[in-house]
């Protein structure tokens, strides 16, 4: 089962910031928080990941609370093309550094409106 | 730089038949994972291949099998198809040793009738 809880759906006005919350209260010390999104009829797309520090890249920012029990993905200036299902996933690095599989929940359906 | 390529894009099969789906990973990636995504659900992990061996497996029956070739490409085989196997099958590639995310293909839409 997925270890995260996300709202089922959210709306955002075009040009405004979209803030997508995720609860992961049982996260372990060696687990990362990953965000993916899936635009209709496409495969999931990696957005960003972090362990305990806030992270930013060209797509988004990830804010992780100090206790690491929740996080927020921020799309600073949402466009219509950001309409998608957003998945928050926690995943451990296996011993030796290899990547474990991803466990997806149902995600948050973000609708960006004109 | 080509991403993950999957073929075919769509497929219709009859219940009881067998199907083979193919995946070419992103250049430089050595690990391939397969996921099944039913309508309205998140993707579910089937298995992962590295160095031509199955390394991890999700909760799927033995009817689901796979293979990885020396060039890192992979196949997913499903035998004795059931109506419930109708789904989008996604292939994802990654580097075994790395913290970066997976790169997914656009998937194969399998319909079992």
Short mmCIF file of C-alpha atoms in Angstrom, two decimals:
data_model
loop_
_atom_site.label_atom_id
_atom_site.label_comp_id
_atom_site.label_asym_id
_atom_site.label_seq_id
_atom_site.Cartn_x
_atom_site.Cartn_y
_atom_site.Cartn_z
CA UNK A 1 0.00 0.00 0.00
CA UNK A 2 1.03 3.56 -0.65
CA UNK A 3 2.56 5.29 2.35
CA UNK A 4 1.24 8.71 1.40
CA UNK A 5 -2.06 10.57 1.60
CA UNK A 6 -3.01 13.20 -0.96
CA UNK A 7 -6.21 15.11 -1.72
CA UNK A 8 -8.17 13.54 -4.55
CA UNK A 9 -8.40 16.71 -6.61
CA UNK A 10 -7.44 20.39 -6.66
CA UNK A 11 -8.07 23.37 -8.89
CA UNK A 12 -5.65 26.19 -9.65
CA UNK A 13 -5.98 29.36 -11.73
CA UNK A 14 -3.58 29.71 -14.63
CA UNK A 15 -0.55 31.81 -13.70
CA UNK A 16 -0.98 31.26 -9.98
CA UNK A 17 1.10 28.98 -7.78
CA UNK A 18 -0.19 25.45 -7.33
CA UNK A 19 0.55 23.99 -3.90
CA UNK A 20 0.02 20.24 -3.69
CA UNK A 21 0.17 18.74 -0.18
CA UNK A 22 1.21 15.23 0.80
CA UNK A 23 1.15 13.50 4.16
CA UNK A 24 3.69 10.77 4.87
CA UNK A 25 3.54 10.48 8.65
CA UNK A 26 5.19 7.02 8.76
CA UNK A 27 8.20 7.98 6.67
CA UNK A 28 11.48 6.38 7.77
CA UNK A 29 14.80 8.12 8.08
CA UNK A 30 16.18 6.55 4.91
CA UNK A 31 13.15 7.23 2.73
CA UNK A 32 13.07 9.95 0.11
CA UNK A 33 10.01 11.86 -1.05
CA UNK A 34 9.49 11.71 -4.81
CA UNK A 35 6.97 13.52 -6.96
CA UNK A 36 5.80 12.37 -10.37
CA UNK A 37 3.01 13.57 -12.57
CA UNK A 38 1.00 11.86 -15.28
CA UNK A 39 -0.59 13.81 -18.06
CA UNK A 40 -3.51 12.07 -19.69
CA UNK A 41 -2.49 9.12 -21.90
CA UNK A 42 1.21 9.47 -21.09
CA UNK A 43 3.59 7.72 -18.72
CA UNK A 44 4.45 9.30 -15.38
CA UNK A 45 7.08 12.05 -15.49
CA UNK A 46 9.63 12.60 -12.74
CA UNK A 47 9.39 16.07 -11.18
CA UNK A 48 11.58 16.30 -8.10
CA UNK A 49 12.72 14.43 -5.00
CA UNK A 50 14.21 15.23 -1.61
CA UNK A 51 15.27 13.74 1.70
CA UNK A 52 14.96 16.48 4.29
CA UNK A 53 16.07 19.74 2.72
CA UNK A 54 13.91 21.86 0.46
CA UNK A 55 14.67 21.32 -3.19
CA UNK A 56 14.11 23.37 -6.33
CA UNK A 57 14.57 22.62 -10.00
CA UNK A 58 13.34 24.06 -13.27
CA UNK A 59 9.95 22.42 -12.86
CA UNK A 60 9.01 22.84 -9.21
CA UNK A 61 9.96 23.31 -5.58
CA UNK A 62 9.62 20.72 -2.85
CA UNK A 63 9.11 21.83 0.72
CA UNK A 64 9.54 19.12 3.37
CA UNK A 65 8.53 19.85 6.96
CA UNK A 66 11.18 19.62 9.65
CA UNK A 67 9.65 16.44 11.09
CA UNK A 68 9.43 15.05 7.51
CA UNK A 69 5.84 13.93 8.05
CA UNK A 70 4.50 16.03 5.22
CA UNK A 71 5.60 17.90 2.12
CA UNK A 72 4.30 20.34 -0.46
CA UNK A 73 5.03 20.44 -4.16
CA UNK A 74 4.91 23.95 -5.55
CA UNK A 75 4.43 24.78 -9.21
CA UNK A 76 5.22 28.52 -9.11
CA UNK A 77 3.29 29.64 -12.18
CA UNK A 78 0.83 26.96 -13.24
CA UNK A 79 -0.10 26.67 -16.90
CA UNK A 80 -2.84 24.68 -18.62
CA UNK A 81 -0.20 22.10 -19.55
CA UNK A 82 0.33 21.38 -15.84
CA UNK A 83 -3.12 19.75 -15.67
CA UNK A 84 -2.29 16.18 -14.62
CA UNK A 85 -2.41 13.63 -11.82
CA UNK A 86 0.37 14.29 -9.32
CA UNK A 87 1.79 11.40 -7.30
CA UNK A 88 3.70 11.75 -4.05
CA UNK A 89 5.80 8.66 -3.30
CA UNK A 90 8.16 7.74 -0.48
CA UNK A 91 10.88 5.31 -1.33
CA UNK A 92 13.95 3.98 0.39
CA UNK A 93 17.31 3.54 -1.16
CA UNK A 94 18.16 -0.13 -0.95
CA UNK A 95 21.33 -1.22 0.74
CA UNK A 96 24.16 -0.58 -1.66
CA UNK A 97 22.37 2.37 -3.20
CA UNK A 98 20.18 0.55 -5.70
CA UNK A 99 16.74 1.95 -6.36
CA UNK A 100 13.63 0.27 -5.04
CA UNK A 101 10.36 0.11 -6.86
CA UNK A 102 7.81 2.92 -6.75
CA UNK A 103 4.50 2.41 -4.93
CA UNK A 104 1.89 4.71 -6.42
CA UNK A 105 -1.31 5.80 -4.71
CA UNK A 106 -4.17 7.45 -6.57
CA UNK A 107 -2.52 10.88 -6.56
CA UNK A 108 -4.04 14.35 -6.81
CA UNK A 109 -5.80 15.37 -9.99
CA UNK A 110 -4.76 19.00 -10.55
CA UNK A 111 -6.92 21.02 -12.91
CA UNK A 112 -5.45 24.32 -14.05
CA UNK A 113 -8.19 26.64 -15.25
CA UNK A 114 -7.94 29.74 -17.49
CA UNK B 1 18.36 11.67 -26.75
CA UNK B 2 15.63 9.03 -27.05
CA UNK B 3 13.66 8.33 -23.94
CA UNK B 4 11.95 5.04 -23.15
CA UNK B 5 10.35 3.43 -26.20
CA UNK B 6 7.53 0.92 -25.91
CA UNK B 7 5.86 -1.18 -28.58
CA UNK B 8 3.20 -1.66 -29.64
CA UNK B 9 1.21 1.37 -28.50
CA UNK B 10 -2.11 -0.45 -28.62
CA UNK B 11 -3.02 -4.10 -28.70
CA UNK B 12 -6.22 -6.14 -28.67
CA UNK B 13 -6.09 -9.78 -27.61
CA UNK B 14 -8.59 -12.51 -26.92
CA UNK B 15 -9.03 -14.08 -23.51
CA UNK B 16 -6.67 -17.04 -23.11
CA UNK B 17 -4.10 -15.77 -25.58
CA UNK B 18 -0.52 -14.78 -24.84
CA UNK B 19 1.03 -11.35 -25.38
CA UNK B 20 4.55 -9.90 -25.52
CA UNK B 21 5.25 -6.22 -24.90
CA UNK B 22 8.60 -4.61 -25.62
CA UNK B 23 10.62 -1.82 -24.07
CA UNK B 24 13.84 -0.03 -25.00
CA UNK B 25 15.28 1.91 -22.06
CA UNK B 26 16.63 5.42 -22.11
CA UNK B 27 20.21 5.61 -23.35
CA UNK B 28 22.62 5.00 -20.47
CA UNK B 29 20.08 3.26 -18.22
CA UNK B 30 20.67 -0.33 -17.13
CA UNK B 31 17.52 -1.20 -15.16
CA UNK B 32 14.01 -1.78 -16.47
CA UNK B 33 10.82 -1.95 -14.42
CA UNK B 34 7.31 -2.80 -15.57
CA UNK B 35 4.06 -1.41 -14.19
CA UNK B 36 0.40 -2.13 -14.81
CA UNK B 37 -2.08 0.73 -14.64
CA UNK B 38 -5.80 -0.01 -14.58
CA UNK B 39 -8.21 2.75 -15.51
CA UNK B 40 -8.46 5.37 -12.77
CA UNK B 41 -5.73 3.80 -10.64
CA UNK B 42 -2.08 4.52 -10.03
CA UNK B 43 0.52 2.26 -11.66
CA UNK B 44 1.25 -1.01 -9.87
CA UNK B 45 4.73 -2.54 -9.84
CA UNK B 46 5.08 -5.85 -11.67
CA UNK B 47 8.84 -6.54 -11.62
CA UNK B 48 12.28 -5.08 -12.18
CA UNK B 49 15.17 -6.40 -14.27
CA UNK B 50 18.85 -5.69 -13.91
CA UNK B 51 21.77 -7.58 -15.46
CA UNK B 52 19.26 -9.82 -17.26
CA UNK B 53 17.78 -11.09 -14.01
CA UNK B 54 14.53 -10.40 -12.20
CA UNK B 55 15.55 -8.49 -9.06
CA UNK B 56 12.26 -7.49 -7.51
CA UNK B 57 8.68 -8.59 -8.04
CA UNK B 58 5.33 -7.19 -7.06
CA UNK B 59 2.16 -9.09 -6.26
CA UNK B 60 1.51 -10.52 -9.72
CA UNK B 61 0.93 -14.18 -10.69
CA UNK B 62 3.40 -16.31 -12.59
CA UNK B 63 1.43 -15.66 -15.78
CA UNK B 64 3.46 -12.45 -15.87
CA UNK B 65 7.05 -13.03 -16.86
CA UNK B 66 9.81 -11.00 -18.36
CA UNK B 67 13.20 -10.90 -19.88
CA UNK B 68 16.05 -8.45 -20.19
CA UNK B 69 18.52 -8.62 -23.05
CA UNK B 70 22.25 -7.75 -23.07
CA UNK B 71 21.45 -4.37 -24.65
CA UNK B 72 19.20 -3.65 -21.60
CA UNK B 73 15.96 -3.82 -23.57
CA UNK B 74 13.17 -5.84 -22.03
CA UNK B 75 10.05 -7.83 -22.75
CA UNK B 76 6.95 -8.44 -20.66
CA UNK B 77 5.03 -11.63 -21.38
CA UNK B 78 1.55 -12.39 -20.13
CA UNK B 79 0.09 -15.88 -20.63
CA UNK B 80 -3.51 -17.05 -20.46
CA UNK B 81 -4.90 -13.54 -20.70
CA UNK B 82 -7.86 -12.58 -18.54
CA UNK B 83 -10.31 -9.74 -19.08
CA UNK B 84 -8.84 -8.15 -15.94
CA UNK B 85 -5.43 -7.90 -17.60
CA UNK B 86 -6.77 -5.04 -19.72
CA UNK B 87 -4.68 -2.05 -18.69
CA UNK B 88 -1.94 0.37 -19.65
CA UNK B 89 1.44 -1.35 -19.28
CA UNK B 90 4.26 1.03 -18.50
CA UNK B 91 7.97 0.46 -18.78
CA UNK B 92 10.37 2.57 -16.73
CA UNK B 93 14.14 2.68 -16.96
CA UNK B 94 16.69 3.89 -14.47
CA UNK B 95 20.28 3.59 -13.33
CA UNK B 96 20.76 0.85 -10.77
CA UNK B 97 22.97 3.02 -8.69
CA UNK B 98 21.49 6.45 -8.49
CA UNK B 99 18.99 8.54 -6.63
CA UNK B 100 17.39 10.06 -9.68
CA UNK B 101 13.93 9.21 -10.77
CA UNK B 102 12.71 6.69 -13.26
CA UNK B 103 12.01 7.59 -16.89
CA UNK B 104 8.72 6.13 -18.08
CA UNK B 105 7.58 5.27 -21.56
CA UNK B 106 4.13 6.19 -22.85
CA UNK B 107 2.91 2.66 -22.35
CA UNK B 108 1.13 -0.08 -24.25
CA UNK B 109 -2.65 -0.09 -24.00
CA UNK B 110 -3.73 -3.75 -23.84
CA UNK B 111 -7.38 -4.65 -24.30
CA UNK B 112 -8.48 -8.23 -23.66
CA UNK B 113 -11.83 -9.19 -25.19
#
